[in-house]
Amino acid sequence: LGKTQVLWNHMWRKDKGFILTLSTIIKLAEKFSDVHFSIGRKEDWGGKDLNRLKAFYKEFLYQINERGLENIFFLKKFDNQEDYWDFLGTIDIGFTCSYHETFGISMLEQAAAGIACVVPSTEAYPEVHKGALQVPLEKIEEGVEKLIKDRRELKRIGNLCKANTSKYNIENFVDNLSQHIFRILKL
């Protein structure tokens, strides 16, 4: 088995939990030097409090260097979908620290790739991401750590995540919608 690969892949925004994410990654990277941590969408800034987020990011970069952490990687946005899907096939664990989410498409993409996802037990996550490891937002670090330490649980959650995504198949959606429309129109 190769090194465990952990991914956070969201816009760099306050509501995506950017500060909590970086804090979580630096703690986990120190504990698990044999695990690779990838931070997606390098400098894909958005939202409010950009000055605060950028200042925290600058401090984060300083801490990585100061602590000699060589297991944290930054990824630019992918040029095409094929490269993105190929990359997702190399990831073991995906997580989010988003405290405001309406659906969670990034996590759903990761789940569809069979990645074991760790999500907050709030917002849309309990409904949309039933297969994921759901934990309170302040316990995301513990959830990721649990999967790093327990390969069997990692595989189980990955399988549950992938199975859960089948309900979001476009053909199933169209068939279901058609049945409702026909019933309403009494056709």
Short mmCIF file of C-alpha atoms in Angstrom, two decimals:
data_model
loop_
_atom_site.label_atom_id
_atom_site.label_comp_id
_atom_site.label_asym_id
_atom_site.label_seq_id
_atom_site.Cartn_x
_atom_site.Cartn_y
_atom_site.Cartn_z
CA LEU A 1 0.00 0.00 0.00
CA GLY A 2 1.19 3.51 -0.83
CA LYS A 3 0.98 6.54 1.36
CA THR A 4 -2.47 7.52 2.54
CA GLN A 5 -3.72 10.53 0.55
CA VAL A 6 -6.00 13.12 2.19
CA LEU A 7 -7.72 15.89 0.22
CA TRP A 8 -9.47 19.15 1.02
CA ASN A 9 -10.82 20.65 -2.23
CA HIS A 10 -12.96 23.76 -1.91
CA MET A 11 -12.81 27.45 -2.75
CA TRP A 12 -10.65 29.32 -0.28
CA ARG A 13 -13.47 31.06 1.56
CA LYS A 14 -14.51 31.70 5.13
CA ASP A 15 -17.77 29.71 4.83
CA LYS A 16 -15.80 26.70 3.55
CA GLY A 17 -13.94 26.66 6.86
CA PHE A 18 -10.61 27.67 5.35
CA ILE A 19 -8.98 28.60 8.67
CA LEU A 20 -10.23 25.46 10.44
CA THR A 21 -9.06 23.41 7.45
CA LEU A 22 -5.51 24.75 7.53
CA SER A 23 -5.36 24.33 11.31
CA THR A 24 -6.59 20.74 10.97
CA ILE A 25 -4.12 19.91 8.20
CA ILE A 26 -1.10 21.25 10.05
CA LYS A 27 -1.97 19.25 13.19
CA LEU A 28 -2.56 16.05 11.23
CA ALA A 29 0.55 16.56 9.07
CA GLU A 30 2.66 16.75 12.23
CA LYS A 31 1.10 13.59 13.67
CA PHE A 32 1.25 11.59 10.44
CA SER A 33 4.41 12.41 8.49
CA ASP A 34 3.78 9.39 6.26
CA VAL A 35 0.41 10.77 5.05
CA HIS A 36 0.12 13.20 2.13
CA PHE A 37 -2.26 16.13 2.60
CA SER A 38 -3.42 17.92 -0.55
CA ILE A 39 -5.09 21.31 -0.50
CA GLY A 40 -7.02 21.90 -3.71
CA ARG A 41 -7.79 24.98 -5.76
CA LYS A 42 -4.61 26.82 -4.82
CA GLU A 43 -5.40 30.46 -4.13
CA ASP A 44 -8.96 30.18 -5.47
CA TRP A 45 -10.08 32.97 -3.14
CA GLY A 46 -13.65 34.11 -2.66
CA GLY A 47 -16.17 35.49 -0.23
CA LYS A 48 -15.65 37.83 2.70
CA ASP A 49 -12.74 38.45 5.09
CA LEU A 50 -10.12 37.94 2.38
CA ASN A 51 -7.50 39.96 4.25
CA ARG A 52 -7.92 37.76 7.34
CA LEU A 53 -7.85 34.55 5.28
CA LYS A 54 -4.76 35.64 3.36
CA ALA A 55 -2.98 36.61 6.58
CA PHE A 56 -3.78 33.21 8.07
CA TYR A 57 -2.57 31.49 4.89
CA LYS A 58 0.72 33.42 5.09
CA GLU A 59 1.16 32.26 8.71
CA PHE A 60 0.26 28.70 7.65
CA LEU A 61 3.01 28.75 5.00
CA TYR A 62 5.45 30.06 7.59
CA GLN A 63 4.48 27.24 10.01
CA ILE A 64 4.89 24.58 7.33
CA ASN A 65 8.40 25.83 6.64
CA GLU A 66 9.26 26.36 10.31
CA ARG A 67 8.13 22.85 11.27
CA GLY A 68 9.72 21.22 8.23
CA LEU A 69 6.47 19.67 7.05
CA GLU A 70 7.03 18.13 3.64
CA ASN A 71 3.77 16.21 3.41
CA ILE A 72 1.46 19.13 2.57
CA PHE A 73 0.83 19.87 -1.10
CA PHE A 74 -1.08 22.59 -2.95
CA LEU A 75 -3.00 21.82 -6.12
CA LYS A 76 -4.14 24.28 -8.75
CA LYS A 77 -7.54 23.86 -10.35
CA PHE A 78 -7.53 21.12 -12.95
CA ASP A 79 -7.59 22.12 -16.60
CA ASN A 80 -10.05 19.39 -17.55
CA GLN A 81 -12.45 16.95 -15.95
CA GLU A 82 -10.52 13.83 -17.01
CA ASP A 83 -7.43 14.92 -15.10
CA TYR A 84 -9.57 15.77 -12.08
CA TRP A 85 -11.28 12.34 -12.06
CA ASP A 86 -7.94 10.57 -12.54
CA PHE A 87 -6.56 12.50 -9.58
CA LEU A 88 -9.56 11.65 -7.39
CA GLY A 89 -8.78 7.99 -8.06
CA THR A 90 -5.54 8.43 -6.09
CA ILE A 91 -7.19 9.88 -2.95
CA ASP A 92 -8.16 7.85 0.13
CA ILE A 93 -9.83 10.41 2.39
CA GLY A 94 -11.64 13.64 1.59
CA PHE A 95 -12.94 16.08 4.16
CA THR A 96 -14.68 19.39 4.50
CA CYS A 97 -14.85 21.98 7.26
CA SER A 98 -17.62 23.94 5.58
CA TYR A 99 -20.04 25.34 8.12
CA HIS A 100 -22.51 26.44 5.43
CA GLU A 101 -23.44 24.07 2.65
CA THR A 102 -26.54 23.66 0.52
CA PHE A 103 -25.54 20.43 -1.24
CA GLY A 104 -21.81 19.69 -1.16
CA ILE A 105 -20.95 18.91 -4.78
CA SER A 106 -17.20 18.64 -4.17
CA MET A 107 -17.76 16.01 -1.51
CA LEU A 108 -20.28 14.21 -3.73
CA GLU A 109 -17.68 14.06 -6.53
CA GLN A 110 -15.19 12.61 -4.07
CA ALA A 111 -17.74 10.09 -2.80
CA ALA A 112 -18.52 9.03 -6.40
CA ALA A 113 -14.80 8.27 -6.80
CA GLY A 114 -14.96 5.94 -3.78
CA ILE A 115 -13.14 8.30 -1.44
CA ALA A 116 -13.96 7.94 2.26
CA CYS A 117 -15.49 11.32 3.13
CA VAL A 118 -15.53 13.04 6.50
CA VAL A 119 -18.21 15.72 6.74
CA PRO A 120 -19.82 17.86 9.45
CA SER A 121 -23.03 16.46 10.90
CA THR A 122 -24.86 19.71 10.07
CA GLU A 123 -26.43 21.53 7.15
CA ALA A 124 -27.12 19.37 4.06
CA TYR A 125 -24.51 16.74 4.91
CA PRO A 126 -26.65 14.28 6.91
CA GLU A 127 -29.26 14.19 4.15
CA VAL A 128 -27.07 14.27 1.04
CA HIS A 129 -23.96 12.41 2.27
CA LYS A 130 -25.47 9.47 4.13
CA GLY A 131 -22.47 7.18 3.56
CA ALA A 132 -19.88 9.65 4.85
CA LEU A 133 -18.36 9.68 8.32
CA GLN A 134 -20.40 12.46 9.90
CA VAL A 135 -18.95 14.21 12.93
CA PRO A 136 -19.50 17.55 14.67
CA LEU A 137 -17.58 20.29 12.84
CA GLU A 138 -15.15 20.71 15.74
CA LYS A 139 -14.30 16.99 15.51
CA ILE A 140 -13.35 16.84 11.81
CA GLU A 141 -9.69 16.32 12.75
CA GLU A 142 -10.64 13.31 14.88
CA GLY A 143 -12.75 11.87 12.06
CA VAL A 144 -9.89 12.12 9.53
CA GLU A 145 -7.47 10.69 12.10
CA LYS A 146 -9.78 7.73 12.72
CA LEU A 147 -9.75 6.84 9.01
CA ILE A 148 -5.98 7.31 8.74
CA LYS A 149 -5.47 4.84 11.58
CA ASP A 150 -8.11 2.28 10.55
CA ARG A 151 -7.77 1.08 6.93
CA ARG A 152 -10.75 -1.25 7.30
CA GLU A 153 -13.01 1.62 8.40
CA LEU A 154 -11.55 3.80 5.62
CA LYS A 155 -12.52 1.18 3.03
CA ARG A 156 -15.97 0.68 4.57
CA ILE A 157 -16.75 4.42 4.55
CA GLY A 158 -15.40 4.76 0.99
CA ASN A 159 -17.74 1.98 -0.18
CA LEU A 160 -20.71 3.54 1.64
CA CYS A 161 -19.94 6.94 0.12
CA LYS A 162 -19.76 5.52 -3.40
CA ALA A 163 -22.99 3.52 -2.93
CA ASN A 164 -24.78 6.65 -1.68
CA THR A 165 -23.94 8.58 -4.86
CA SER A 166 -25.93 6.16 -7.02
CA LYS A 167 -29.14 7.93 -5.98
CA TYR A 168 -27.85 11.06 -7.73
CA ASN A 169 -27.69 9.33 -11.11
CA ILE A 170 -29.23 11.63 -13.77
CA GLU A 171 -31.18 8.80 -15.41
CA ASN A 172 -32.80 7.91 -12.08
CA PHE A 173 -33.60 11.56 -11.48
CA VAL A 174 -35.23 11.97 -14.91
CA ASP A 175 -37.26 8.76 -14.50
CA ASN A 176 -38.45 9.83 -11.05
CA LEU A 177 -39.33 13.34 -12.24
CA SER A 178 -41.17 11.94 -15.28
CA GLN A 179 -43.27 9.67 -13.08
CA HIS A 180 -44.27 12.62 -10.89
CA ILE A 181 -45.13 14.80 -13.88
CA PHE A 182 -47.20 12.03 -15.49
CA ARG A 183 -49.03 11.42 -12.22
CA ILE A 184 -49.76 15.14 -11.79
CA LEU A 185 -50.96 15.41 -15.40
CA LYS A 186 -52.77 12.05 -15.02
CA LEU A 187 -51.23 10.65 -18.19
#
